[in-house]
Each structure stands twice: as C-alpha cells, then as structure tokens.
C-alpha cells in the first residue's frame, strides 16, 4: 500500500520504479502488483534480485509462511520479521542506480507506524543515510521519505483521494494467494482502512 501510494502521489517525478526480490514469502505477489501499477502509469519498472539476503540473513520473513507470527503489529510480536539492514542495502543500490541514470533522488515510503519495529525506517536512520549518499555521489543523490511522520491510515487517505485500487496491492507476510488476515501486517492493513474511514477491498482468508 505504501509504495504504491507514493508511486501515484509522485508519478510526475518518478523516472524508474524498483522492486527488490530478496526471497521474502510475499515477493512474487508484491512484484506482480508493482508491475500492474507501473504499467498503468507508464513508469519503467525493474526487478533487482537480492537472493544473497535469503541465503545469509536471519528473519522469519525469509523462512516460510509458518514462521510469520500472528497477532498485533507491535515490536514484541513483529521483531522476528526484521530483515537486518534491508532498507540500507536497498537504498544504497537505489543510490547507485540513480546516479547511473543521471537522477538525483531516491524515494522510500516508510511511515510512522514502522518506527518502533524497524530501525531502518526511522528518521534517525533516513537522515544520515541520505547525507552519506549525497556525500558519496557526484550527483549528490538524496533520499526523499515524505511519509516518515504520518500513519498508514494517512497514507490510505492519500491513496483514496488519488483513486488507487488497493485491491491490487499486497501486504501479507505469509505470502498466500489471499491475505491471511491474521498476521501483523494484515491486521495493520485492516486498521489503516478502518481509521481512514475507507472500505477495505482486500480479500482475506479468514
């Protein structure tokens, strides 16, 4: 939901959309959704394989559906889903790709609800990472993270105003054909629609 919303929100500024396939349970579902929206908007989309993360990194997100905890989207319950330094690795690659194409910004759709769980979603990480990228490139590539201080419900409201079909987005960490409705990301998704006052078009297993 978050990345697709940013894609539509900044569509006039985006030259390239990148999906990273790092072997998560839901990679193929997310990739299909990203492809659909990029084709609809006429934005070039590429998939970058990061299979080394699946081989060498420890996270329940990389260990199959049964390893994903069910319950609330909070630090204690969701900590096992952290993929170590995931955003740092992806932003660094995005930085190199941007400079290679003569671009000067990398956008990321992290939001306030991620902060307690994922260290590389916090402003305290994004700000110095952007500075490092700017200092380490001739083009002065920077990170733009416009949703850092807003909630997923706020993002849902933005996307609804933009007319996004959220049934063509995927959140479930278990990676099934339908959203499980029970894992932390499914519960967070449901809550975002509820708080935004928007009908949830998601098809859940439960």
PDB file of C-alpha atoms in Angstrom:
ATOM      1  CA  UNK A   1       0.000   0.000   0.000  1.00  0.00           C
ATOM      2  CA  UNK A   2       2.702   2.468   0.997  1.00  0.00           C
ATOM      3  CA  UNK A   3       4.989   2.203  -2.034  1.00  0.00           C
ATOM      4  CA  UNK A   4       2.093   2.101  -4.496  1.00  0.00           C
ATOM      5  CA  UNK A   5       0.605   5.228  -2.894  1.00  0.00           C
ATOM      6  CA  UNK A   6       3.933   7.032  -3.222  1.00  0.00           C
ATOM      7  CA  UNK A   7       4.151   5.861  -6.844  1.00  0.00           C
ATOM      8  CA  UNK A   8       0.849   7.575  -7.658  1.00  0.00           C
ATOM      9  CA  UNK A   9       1.479  10.527  -5.363  1.00  0.00           C
ATOM     10  CA  UNK A  10       4.758  11.408  -7.106  1.00  0.00           C
ATOM     11  CA  UNK A  11       4.070   9.884 -10.522  1.00  0.00           C
ATOM     12  CA  UNK A  12       5.112  13.037 -12.384  1.00  0.00           C
ATOM     13  CA  UNK A  13       8.543  12.965 -10.745  1.00  0.00           C
ATOM     14  CA  UNK A  14       9.363   9.248 -10.918  1.00  0.00           C
ATOM     15  CA  UNK A  15      11.612   8.031 -13.752  1.00  0.00           C
ATOM     16  CA  UNK A  16      12.085   4.458 -12.535  1.00  0.00           C
ATOM     17  CA  UNK A  17      10.425   2.105 -10.054  1.00  0.00           C
ATOM     18  CA  UNK A  18      12.474  -0.687  -8.493  1.00  0.00           C
ATOM     19  CA  UNK A  19      11.281  -3.874  -6.823  1.00  0.00           C
ATOM     20  CA  UNK A  20      13.857  -5.823  -4.818  1.00  0.00           C
ATOM     21  CA  UNK A  21      13.362  -9.595  -4.760  1.00  0.00           C
ATOM     22  CA  UNK A  22      15.132 -10.683  -1.589  1.00  0.00           C
ATOM     23  CA  UNK A  23      13.372 -14.028  -1.172  1.00  0.00           C
ATOM     24  CA  UNK A  24      10.584 -12.969   1.185  1.00  0.00           C
ATOM     25  CA  UNK A  25       7.399 -15.028   1.346  1.00  0.00           C
ATOM     26  CA  UNK A  26       5.441 -12.324  -0.433  1.00  0.00           C
ATOM     27  CA  UNK A  27       7.968 -11.200  -3.071  1.00  0.00           C
ATOM     28  CA  UNK A  28       6.154 -12.640  -6.080  1.00  0.00           C
ATOM     29  CA  UNK A  29       2.802 -11.157  -5.042  1.00  0.00           C
ATOM     30  CA  UNK A  30       4.309  -7.724  -4.395  1.00  0.00           C
ATOM     31  CA  UNK A  31       6.210  -7.825  -7.689  1.00  0.00           C
ATOM     32  CA  UNK A  32       3.050  -8.601  -9.660  1.00  0.00           C
ATOM     33  CA  UNK A  33       1.234  -5.671  -8.025  1.00  0.00           C
ATOM     34  CA  UNK A  34       4.148  -3.315  -8.670  1.00  0.00           C
ATOM     35  CA  UNK A  35       4.239  -4.364 -12.331  1.00  0.00           C
ATOM     36  CA  UNK A  36       0.497  -3.741 -12.694  1.00  0.00           C
ATOM     37  CA  UNK A  37       0.624  -0.201 -11.301  1.00  0.00           C
ATOM     38  CA  UNK A  38       3.810   0.783 -13.169  1.00  0.00           C
ATOM     39  CA  UNK A  39       2.300  -0.373 -16.465  1.00  0.00           C
ATOM     40  CA  UNK A  40      -0.867   1.575 -15.680  1.00  0.00           C
ATOM     41  CA  UNK A  41       1.138   4.748 -15.014  1.00  0.00           C
ATOM     42  CA  UNK A  42       3.668   4.235 -17.807  1.00  0.00           C
ATOM     43  CA  UNK A  43       6.612   4.150 -15.390  1.00  0.00           C
ATOM     44  CA  UNK A  44       9.577   1.897 -16.130  1.00  0.00           C
ATOM     45  CA  UNK A  45       9.790  -0.961 -13.619  1.00  0.00           C
ATOM     46  CA  UNK A  46      12.683  -3.304 -12.992  1.00  0.00           C
ATOM     47  CA  UNK A  47      13.211  -6.159 -10.530  1.00  0.00           C
ATOM     48  CA  UNK A  48      16.600  -6.420  -8.819  1.00  0.00           C
ATOM     49  CA  UNK A  49      17.404  -9.867  -7.351  1.00  0.00           C
ATOM     50  CA  UNK A  50      18.930  -9.873  -3.869  1.00  0.00           C
ATOM     51  CA  UNK A  51      18.923 -13.621  -3.292  1.00  0.00           C
ATOM     52  CA  UNK A  52      22.003 -13.444  -1.047  1.00  0.00           C
ATOM     53  CA  UNK A  53      19.763 -11.984   1.686  1.00  0.00           C
ATOM     54  CA  UNK A  54      17.606 -15.111   1.693  1.00  0.00           C
ATOM     55  CA  UNK A  55      20.707 -17.287   1.963  1.00  0.00           C
ATOM     56  CA  UNK A  56      22.644 -15.415   4.616  1.00  0.00           C
ATOM     57  CA  UNK A  57      20.264 -13.237   6.635  1.00  0.00           C
ATOM     58  CA  UNK A  58      18.154 -14.384   9.574  1.00  0.00           C
ATOM     59  CA  UNK A  59      14.480 -13.336   9.571  1.00  0.00           C
ATOM     60  CA  UNK A  60      11.136 -15.113   9.849  1.00  0.00           C
ATOM     61  CA  UNK A  61      10.158 -13.160   6.727  1.00  0.00           C
ATOM     62  CA  UNK A  62      12.575 -15.365   4.798  1.00  0.00           C
ATOM     63  CA  UNK A  63      11.698 -18.693   6.411  1.00  0.00           C
ATOM     64  CA  UNK A  64       8.242 -19.521   5.047  1.00  0.00           C
ATOM     65  CA  UNK A  65       4.658 -18.719   5.996  1.00  0.00           C
ATOM     66  CA  UNK A  66       4.624 -20.825   9.168  1.00  0.00           C
ATOM     67  CA  UNK A  67       7.426 -18.742  10.696  1.00  0.00           C
ATOM     68  CA  UNK A  68       5.418 -15.496  10.499  1.00  0.00           C
ATOM     69  CA  UNK A  69       3.875 -14.527  13.845  1.00  0.00           C
ATOM     70  CA  UNK A  70       0.166 -13.799  14.058  1.00  0.00           C
ATOM     71  CA  UNK A  71      -1.300 -11.031  16.173  1.00  0.00           C
ATOM     72  CA  UNK A  72      -0.790  -7.313  16.607  1.00  0.00           C
ATOM     73  CA  UNK A  73       1.628  -5.151  14.626  1.00  0.00           C
ATOM     74  CA  UNK A  74       3.904  -4.273  17.527  1.00  0.00           C
ATOM     75  CA  UNK A  75       7.580  -4.549  18.389  1.00  0.00           C
ATOM     76  CA  UNK A  76       7.463  -7.694  20.507  1.00  0.00           C
ATOM     77  CA  UNK A  77       5.340  -9.638  18.040  1.00  0.00           C
ATOM     78  CA  UNK A  78       6.902  -8.465  14.779  1.00  0.00           C
ATOM     79  CA  UNK A  79      10.574  -8.202  15.704  1.00  0.00           C
ATOM     80  CA  UNK A  80      11.330 -11.606  14.150  1.00  0.00           C
ATOM     81  CA  UNK A  81      10.292 -10.237  10.725  1.00  0.00           C
ATOM     82  CA  UNK A  82      13.109  -7.682  10.658  1.00  0.00           C
ATOM     83  CA  UNK A  83      15.477  -8.342   7.737  1.00  0.00           C
ATOM     84  CA  UNK A  84      18.775  -6.885   9.005  1.00  0.00           C
ATOM     85  CA  UNK A  85      19.634  -3.542   7.348  1.00  0.00           C
ATOM     86  CA  UNK A  86      17.227  -4.272   4.473  1.00  0.00           C
ATOM     87  CA  UNK A  87      16.436  -0.646   3.687  1.00  0.00           C
ATOM     88  CA  UNK A  88      20.091   0.345   3.995  1.00  0.00           C
ATOM     89  CA  UNK A  89      21.069  -2.204   1.349  1.00  0.00           C
ATOM     90  CA  UNK A  90      18.187  -1.294  -0.954  1.00  0.00           C
ATOM     91  CA  UNK A  91      18.725   2.452  -0.616  1.00  0.00           C
ATOM     92  CA  UNK A  92      22.431   2.046  -1.382  1.00  0.00           C
ATOM     93  CA  UNK A  93      21.602   0.135  -4.568  1.00  0.00           C
ATOM     94  CA  UNK A  94      18.933   2.696  -5.434  1.00  0.00           C
ATOM     95  CA  UNK A  95      21.529   5.426  -4.959  1.00  0.00           C
ATOM     96  CA  UNK A  96      23.922   3.769  -7.404  1.00  0.00           C
ATOM     97  CA  UNK A  97      21.128   3.221  -9.918  1.00  0.00           C
ATOM     98  CA  UNK A  98      20.023   6.856  -9.617  1.00  0.00           C
ATOM     99  CA  UNK A  99      23.496   8.230 -10.268  1.00  0.00           C
ATOM    100  CA  UNK A 100      23.974   5.794 -13.162  1.00  0.00           C
ATOM    101  CA  UNK A 101      20.846   7.216 -14.804  1.00  0.00           C
ATOM    102  CA  UNK A 102      21.529  10.861 -14.098  1.00  0.00           C
ATOM    103  CA  UNK A 103      18.886  11.071 -11.359  1.00  0.00           C
ATOM    104  CA  UNK A 104      19.331  12.797  -8.010  1.00  0.00           C
ATOM    105  CA  UNK A 105      16.683  11.384  -5.658  1.00  0.00           C
ATOM    106  CA  UNK A 106      15.631   8.022  -4.235  1.00  0.00           C
ATOM    107  CA  UNK A 107      12.118   7.835  -2.780  1.00  0.00           C
ATOM    108  CA  UNK A 108      11.068   5.496   0.020  1.00  0.00           C
ATOM    109  CA  UNK A 109       7.593   5.022   1.546  1.00  0.00           C
ATOM    110  CA  UNK A 110       8.459   4.255   5.162  1.00  0.00           C
ATOM    111  CA  UNK A 111       5.862   5.584   7.618  1.00  0.00           C
ATOM    112  CA  UNK A 112       5.482   6.408  11.295  1.00  0.00           C
ATOM    113  CA  UNK A 113       3.908   3.051  12.212  1.00  0.00           C
ATOM    114  CA  UNK A 114       7.119   1.243  11.202  1.00  0.00           C
ATOM    115  CA  UNK A 115       9.355   3.155  13.597  1.00  0.00           C
ATOM    116  CA  UNK A 116       9.072   1.042  16.727  1.00  0.00           C
ATOM    117  CA  UNK A 117       9.802  -2.204  14.867  1.00  0.00           C
ATOM    118  CA  UNK A 118      12.182  -1.442  12.007  1.00  0.00           C
ATOM    119  CA  UNK A 119      15.288   0.649  12.836  1.00  0.00           C
ATOM    120  CA  UNK A 120      15.974   1.385   9.152  1.00  0.00           C
ATOM    121  CA  UNK A 121      12.549   3.039   8.752  1.00  0.00           C
ATOM    122  CA  UNK A 122      13.205   5.736  11.341  1.00  0.00           C
ATOM    123  CA  UNK A 123      14.073   9.361  10.615  1.00  0.00           C
ATOM    124  CA  UNK A 124      17.241   8.873  12.704  1.00  0.00           C
ATOM    125  CA  UNK A 125      18.383   6.396  10.031  1.00  0.00           C
ATOM    126  CA  UNK A 126      16.956   8.011   6.887  1.00  0.00           C
ATOM    127  CA  UNK A 127      18.541  11.427   7.538  1.00  0.00           C
ATOM    128  CA  UNK A 128      22.196  10.279   7.917  1.00  0.00           C
ATOM    129  CA  UNK A 129      21.763   7.677   5.152  1.00  0.00           C
ATOM    130  CA  UNK A 130      20.695  10.475   2.820  1.00  0.00           C
ATOM    131  CA  UNK A 131      23.693  12.551   3.888  1.00  0.00           C
ATOM    132  CA  UNK A 132      26.041   9.623   3.220  1.00  0.00           C
ATOM    133  CA  UNK A 133      24.532   9.138  -0.245  1.00  0.00           C
ATOM    134  CA  UNK A 134      24.800  12.847  -1.030  1.00  0.00           C
ATOM    135  CA  UNK A 135      28.439  12.942   0.073  1.00  0.00           C
ATOM    136  CA  UNK A 136      29.274   9.708  -1.729  1.00  0.00           C
ATOM    137  CA  UNK A 137      27.975  10.625  -5.192  1.00  0.00           C
ATOM    138  CA  UNK A 138      28.947  13.216  -7.790  1.00  0.00           C
ATOM    139  CA  UNK A 139      25.246  13.857  -8.420  1.00  0.00           C
ATOM    140  CA  UNK A 140      24.551  14.445  -4.720  1.00  0.00           C
ATOM    141  CA  UNK A 141      21.826  11.783  -4.643  1.00  0.00           C
ATOM    142  CA  UNK A 142      19.467  12.222  -1.696  1.00  0.00           C
ATOM    143  CA  UNK A 143      16.646  10.261  -0.081  1.00  0.00           C
ATOM    144  CA  UNK A 144      13.145  11.669  -0.024  1.00  0.00           C
ATOM    145  CA  UNK A 145      10.866   9.995   2.541  1.00  0.00           C
ATOM    146  CA  UNK A 146       7.637  12.042   2.566  1.00  0.00           C
ATOM    147  CA  UNK A 147       5.604   9.636   4.717  1.00  0.00           C
ATOM    148  CA  UNK A 148       8.077   9.303   7.606  1.00  0.00           C
ATOM    149  CA  UNK A 149       5.940  11.279  10.057  1.00  0.00           C
ATOM    150  CA  UNK A 150       2.465  10.104   9.016  1.00  0.00           C
ATOM    151  CA  UNK A 151       0.487   6.924   9.688  1.00  0.00           C
ATOM    152  CA  UNK A 152      -0.610   4.147   7.353  1.00  0.00           C
ATOM    153  CA  UNK A 153      -4.182   5.427   7.734  1.00  0.00           C
ATOM    154  CA  UNK A 154      -2.975   8.808   6.465  1.00  0.00           C
ATOM    155  CA  UNK A 155      -1.355   7.052   3.503  1.00  0.00           C
ATOM    156  CA  UNK A 156      -4.634   5.229   2.859  1.00  0.00           C
ATOM    157  CA  UNK A 157      -6.459   8.582   2.773  1.00  0.00           C
ATOM    158  CA  UNK A 158      -3.932   9.974   0.284  1.00  0.00           C
ATOM    159  CA  UNK A 159      -4.297   6.934  -1.964  1.00  0.00           C
ATOM    160  CA  UNK A 160      -8.064   7.046  -1.797  1.00  0.00           C
ATOM    161  CA  UNK A 161      -8.008  10.678  -2.958  1.00  0.00           C
ATOM    162  CA  UNK A 162      -5.751   9.606  -5.823  1.00  0.00           C
ATOM    163  CA  UNK A 163      -8.188   6.849  -6.830  1.00  0.00           C
ATOM    164  CA  UNK A 164      -5.819   3.948  -6.192  1.00  0.00           C
ATOM    165  CA  UNK A 165      -7.292   0.452  -6.463  1.00  0.00           C
ATOM    166  CA  UNK A 166      -5.949  -1.029  -3.229  1.00  0.00           C
ATOM    167  CA  UNK A 167      -7.270  -4.476  -4.147  1.00  0.00           C
ATOM    168  CA  UNK A 168      -4.239  -4.540  -6.458  1.00  0.00           C
ATOM    169  CA  UNK A 169      -1.792  -4.192  -3.572  1.00  0.00           C
ATOM    170  CA  UNK A 170      -0.418  -6.883  -1.291  1.00  0.00           C
ATOM    171  CA  UNK A 171       0.724  -6.733   2.350  1.00  0.00           C
ATOM    172  CA  UNK A 172       0.528 -10.217   3.901  1.00  0.00           C
ATOM    173  CA  UNK A 173       3.850 -11.534   5.195  1.00  0.00           C
ATOM    174  CA  UNK A 174       2.713 -15.134   4.793  1.00  0.00           C
ATOM    175  CA  UNK A 175       2.568 -14.756   1.006  1.00  0.00           C
ATOM    176  CA  UNK A 176      -0.581 -16.787   0.294  1.00  0.00           C
ATOM    177  CA  UNK A 177      -2.956 -16.312  -2.613  1.00  0.00           C
ATOM    178  CA  UNK A 178      -5.207 -14.268  -0.322  1.00  0.00           C
ATOM    179  CA  UNK A 179      -4.238 -12.118   2.658  1.00  0.00           C
ATOM    180  CA  UNK A 180      -4.303 -14.310   5.766  1.00  0.00           C
ATOM    181  CA  UNK A 181      -5.989 -11.593   7.841  1.00  0.00           C
ATOM    182  CA  UNK A 182      -4.161 -12.698  10.997  1.00  0.00           C
ATOM    183  CA  UNK A 183      -0.507 -11.709  10.728  1.00  0.00           C
ATOM    184  CA  UNK A 184       0.673  -8.316  11.966  1.00  0.00           C
ATOM    185  CA  UNK A 185       0.799  -6.713   8.521  1.00  0.00           C
ATOM    186  CA  UNK A 186      -2.725  -7.874   7.673  1.00  0.00           C
ATOM    187  CA  UNK A 187      -4.008  -6.502  10.973  1.00  0.00           C
ATOM    188  CA  UNK A 188      -2.188  -3.223  10.370  1.00  0.00           C
ATOM    189  CA  UNK A 189      -3.727  -3.050   6.878  1.00  0.00           C
ATOM    190  CA  UNK A 190      -7.237  -3.616   8.243  1.00  0.00           C
ATOM    191  CA  UNK A 191      -6.682  -0.978  10.919  1.00  0.00           C
ATOM    192  CA  UNK A 192      -5.462   1.567   8.357  1.00  0.00           C
ATOM    193  CA  UNK A 193      -8.640   1.249   6.293  1.00  0.00           C
ATOM    194  CA  UNK A 194     -10.791   1.398   9.432  1.00  0.00           C
ATOM    195  CA  UNK A 195      -9.102   4.516  10.814  1.00  0.00           C
ATOM    196  CA  UNK A 196      -9.147   6.169   7.387  1.00  0.00           C
ATOM    197  CA  UNK A 197     -12.880   5.518   7.101  1.00  0.00           C
ATOM    198  CA  UNK A 198     -12.357   3.738   3.789  1.00  0.00           C
ATOM    199  CA  UNK A 199     -13.913   0.449   2.667  1.00  0.00           C
ATOM    200  CA  UNK A 200     -11.314  -2.317   2.668  1.00  0.00           C
ATOM    201  CA  UNK A 201     -11.292  -4.082  -0.743  1.00  0.00           C
ATOM    202  CA  UNK A 202      -8.872  -6.769   0.434  1.00  0.00           C
ATOM    203  CA  UNK A 203      -9.828 -10.429   0.140  1.00  0.00           C
ATOM    204  CA  UNK A 204      -8.838 -12.203   3.370  1.00  0.00           C
ATOM    205  CA  UNK A 205      -8.714 -15.938   4.051  1.00  0.00           C
ATOM    206  CA  UNK A 206     -10.428 -15.599   7.428  1.00  0.00           C
TER     207      UNK A 206
END
